[in-house]
Coordinates of C-alpha atoms in Angstrom, one line a residue:
X10 CA -2.6 12.9 9.2
X11 CA -6.4 13.0 8.2
X12 CA -8.3 10.3 7.0
X13 CA -9.6 11.9 3.5
X14 CA -12.8 10.7 2.2
X15 CA -15.4 8.0 3.3
X16 CA -17.0 6.9 6.5
X17 CA -13.8 8.1 8.6
X18 CA -13.7 11.7 6.7
X19 CA -11.9 14.2 8.5
X20 CA -10.6 12.3 11.5
X21 CA -7.7 13.3 12.6
X22 CA -5.1 10.3 13.6
X23 CA -2.1 12.0 15.2
X24 CA 1.3 10.0 15.3
X25 CA 3.7 10.5 17.6
X26 CA 6.4 12.6 16.5
X27 CA 9.4 9.6 17.0
X28 CA 8.3 7.3 14.7
X29 CA 10.2 7.1 11.6
X30 CA 8.2 7.6 8.6
X31 CA 7.0 9.5 5.8
X32 CA 3.2 9.7 5.5
X33 CA 2.3 10.3 1.7
X34 CA 0.9 13.6 1.2
X35 CA -2.6 14.5 1.3
X36 CA -2.2 15.4 -1.9
X37 CA -0.7 13.0 -3.4
X38 CA -3.1 10.1 -1.1
X39 CA -5.8 12.1 -2.7
X40 CA -4.1 12.2 -6.2
X41 CA -4.3 8.0 -5.8
X42 CA -7.6 7.5 -4.6
X43 CA -8.9 9.4 -7.6
X44 CA -6.7 7.3 -9.5
X45 CA -8.6 3.5 -8.2
X46 CA -11.8 4.9 -7.5
X47 CA -11.9 4.8 -11.3
X48 CA -10.7 1.0 -11.8
X49 CA -11.9 -0.4 -9.3
X50 CA -15.1 -0.7 -6.4
X51 CA -13.2 0.2 -3.4
X52 CA -16.2 -1.2 -1.4
X53 CA -15.1 -5.0 -2.9
X54 CA -11.3 -5.4 -2.5
X55 CA -8.6 -6.7 -0.9
X56 CA -5.5 -5.0 0.1
X57 CA -2.2 -5.5 0.8
X58 CA -0.3 -2.3 2.7
X59 CA 3.6 -3.0 3.0
X60 CA 5.7 -0.7 4.9
X61 CA 2.2 0.2 6.2
X62 CA 4.5 2.8 8.3
X63 CA 1.6 4.6 10.8
X64 CA -1.2 2.7 8.6
X65 CA -2.2 6.2 6.8
X66 CA -3.0 4.4 3.0
X67 CA -5.0 1.6 5.1
X68 CA -7.3 4.0 6.9
X69 CA -7.7 5.9 4.1
X70 CA -9.1 1.9 2.0
X71 CA -11.2 1.2 5.3
X72 CA -12.5 4.7 5.2
X73 CA -13.9 3.8 1.7
X74 CA -15.3 0.4 2.4
X75 CA -12.5 -2.4 1.0
X76 CA -13.4 -5.4 2.9
X77 CA -10.3 -6.3 4.2
X78 CA -7.2 -4.4 4.4
X79 CA -3.9 -6.0 5.8
X80 CA -1.0 -3.9 7.0
X81 CA 2.5 -5.1 7.0
X82 CA 5.5 -3.0 9.5
X83 CA 8.1 -4.1 10.5
X84 CA 8.9 -1.7 12.9
X85 CA 7.2 -2.2 16.4
X86 CA 6.2 1.4 17.8
X87 CA 4.6 2.2 14.5
X88 CA 3.0 -1.0 14.2
X89 CA 1.4 -0.6 17.4
X90 CA 0.0 2.8 16.7
X91 CA -1.6 1.0 13.7
X92 CA -3.2 -1.4 16.4
X93 CA -4.4 1.3 18.5
X94 CA -5.9 3.2 16.0
X95 CA -7.8 -0.4 14.8
X96 CA -9.5 -0.6 17.9
X97 CA -10.0 3.0 18.7
X98 CA -12.1 4.0 15.3
X99 CA -13.4 0.5 15.4
X100 CA -11.4 -1.1 11.9
X101 CA -12.8 -4.6 12.4
X102 CA -11.3 -5.6 8.5
X103 CA -7.8 -4.3 9.4
X104 CA -5.9 -7.2 9.9
X105 CA -1.8 -5.4 11.0
X106 CA 1.2 -8.1 10.9
X107 CA 4.2 -6.9 12.7
X108 CA 6.3 -8.4 10.5
X109 CA 9.3 -7.5 7.7
X110 CA 7.8 -7.4 4.3
X111 CA 10.4 -9.7 2.7
X112 CA 9.6 -12.3 5.1
X113 CA 5.8 -11.7 4.6
X114 CA 5.7 -12.1 1.3
X115 CA 8.7 -14.8 1.0
X116 CA 6.2 -16.9 3.7
X117 CA 4.1 -17.4 -0.4
X118 CA 0.5 -17.2 -1.0
X119 CA -2.0 -17.3 1.6
X120 CA -4.5 -14.5 0.4
X121 CA -5.2 -12.8 -3.3
X122 CA -5.5 -9.0 -3.1
X123 CA -7.1 -6.6 -5.7
X124 CA -4.3 -3.5 -4.8
X125 CA -0.8 -4.0 -3.2
X126 CA 0.8 -1.1 -1.8
X127 CA 4.2 -0.2 -1.6
X128 CA 5.8 2.4 0.6
X129 CA 8.7 1.6 1.4
X130 CA 11.8 3.8 3.0
X131 CA 12.9 6.2 0.2
X132 CA 16.4 5.5 0.6
X133 CA 15.3 1.6 -0.8
X134 CA 18.0 0.8 -3.6
X135 CA 16.3 -0.2 -7.3
X136 CA 17.4 -4.0 -6.2
X137 CA 15.2 -4.0 -3.1
X138 CA 12.4 -2.2 -5.1
X139 CA 12.3 -4.8 -8.1
X140 CA 12.6 -7.8 -5.6
X141 CA 9.7 -6.7 -3.8
X142 CA 8.2 -6.8 -7.6
X143 CA 9.1 -10.0 -8.6
X144 CA 8.3 -12.0 -5.0
X145 CA 4.7 -10.3 -5.8
X146 CA 4.4 -11.5 -9.0
X147 CA 6.1 -14.8 -8.5
X148 CA 4.5 -15.3 -5.6
X149 CA 1.1 -14.9 -7.1
X150 CA -0.5 -12.2 -4.8
X151 CA -2.5 -10.4 -6.9
X152 CA -5.9 -11.4 -8.3
X153 CA -6.3 -11.5 -11.8
X154 CA -6.6 -8.2 -13.1
X155 CA -4.6 -6.6 -9.7
X156 CA -2.5 -3.6 -9.3
X157 CA 0.9 -3.6 -7.9
X158 CA 1.5 0.6 -7.0
X159 CA 4.9 1.0 -5.7
X160 CA 5.8 4.9 -4.3
X161 CA 9.9 5.6 -4.7
X162 CA 11.2 8.9 -5.1
X163 CA 12.1 10.6 -8.8
X164 CA 15.6 8.4 -8.7
X165 CA 13.8 4.8 -9.9
X166 CA 12.4 3.6 -13.0
X167 CA 10.0 1.0 -13.7
X168 CA 8.8 1.3 -17.0
X169 CA 11.2 -1.6 -18.1
X170 CA 9.1 -3.9 -16.0
X171 CA 7.0 -6.6 -17.9
X172 CA 4.3 -5.8 -15.6
X173 CA 5.1 -1.8 -15.5
X174 CA 0.9 -0.1 -15.9
X175 CA 1.5 3.3 -15.5
X176 CA 4.2 6.4 -13.9
X177 CA 2.2 9.3 -11.6
X178 CA 4.7 12.5 -9.8
X179 CA 2.5 14.6 -7.5
X180 CA 5.7 16.6 -6.0
X181 CA 8.4 14.9 -4.5
X182 CA 5.5 11.2 -4.7
X183 CA 6.1 8.8 -8.1
X184 CA 4.2 5.5 -7.9
X185 CA 4.8 3.1 -10.0
X186 CA 1.7 1.5 -11.0
X187 CA 2.2 -2.6 -12.1
X188 CA -0.9 -5.3 -13.6
X189 CA -1.2 -8.4 -12.7
X190 CA -1.5 -10.1 -16.4
X191 CA -0.6 -13.2 -16.0
X192 CA -3.9 -14.6 -14.3
X193 CA -6.0 -13.3 -16.9
X194 CA -4.4 -15.5 -19.3
X195 CA -6.3 -18.3 -17.5

């Protein structure tokens, strides 16, 4: 895996092969960040990376200047790998939480985020995805105008959700975008 753009552009991050991850492809990651570059000043945002895996998305946000990135990963070997990479690349604004995503979200809001990216295992059922969406919005984790992005397989469709904004497909990777509309009215 490589970091596509920013301060660490071109840096390869070689995770151990025995980790149970499916990193977002470079093609899909590049397309995602092209979208985000047009909607956010990436050097002014706070990001929450749920199901962070080996940290591919977190590193990309840090490389592009995000103010702070919180990465949540329950699998200890993956979380440890992110910690090691953070130290190696001196990413001081990356915080790693070795915790189950649902436990993390259920503790209530302690930080507000501009972008929340969630890449659960592809075998996740629709109800689990919907639980993530519900918890993010009910616990008020997104700033006004903030965005939740779910990476998922073709078998999930979130168009009916009230906060649904858009859907993009890149190969086998699907991104569904949700916008925080409730805080805009305050």
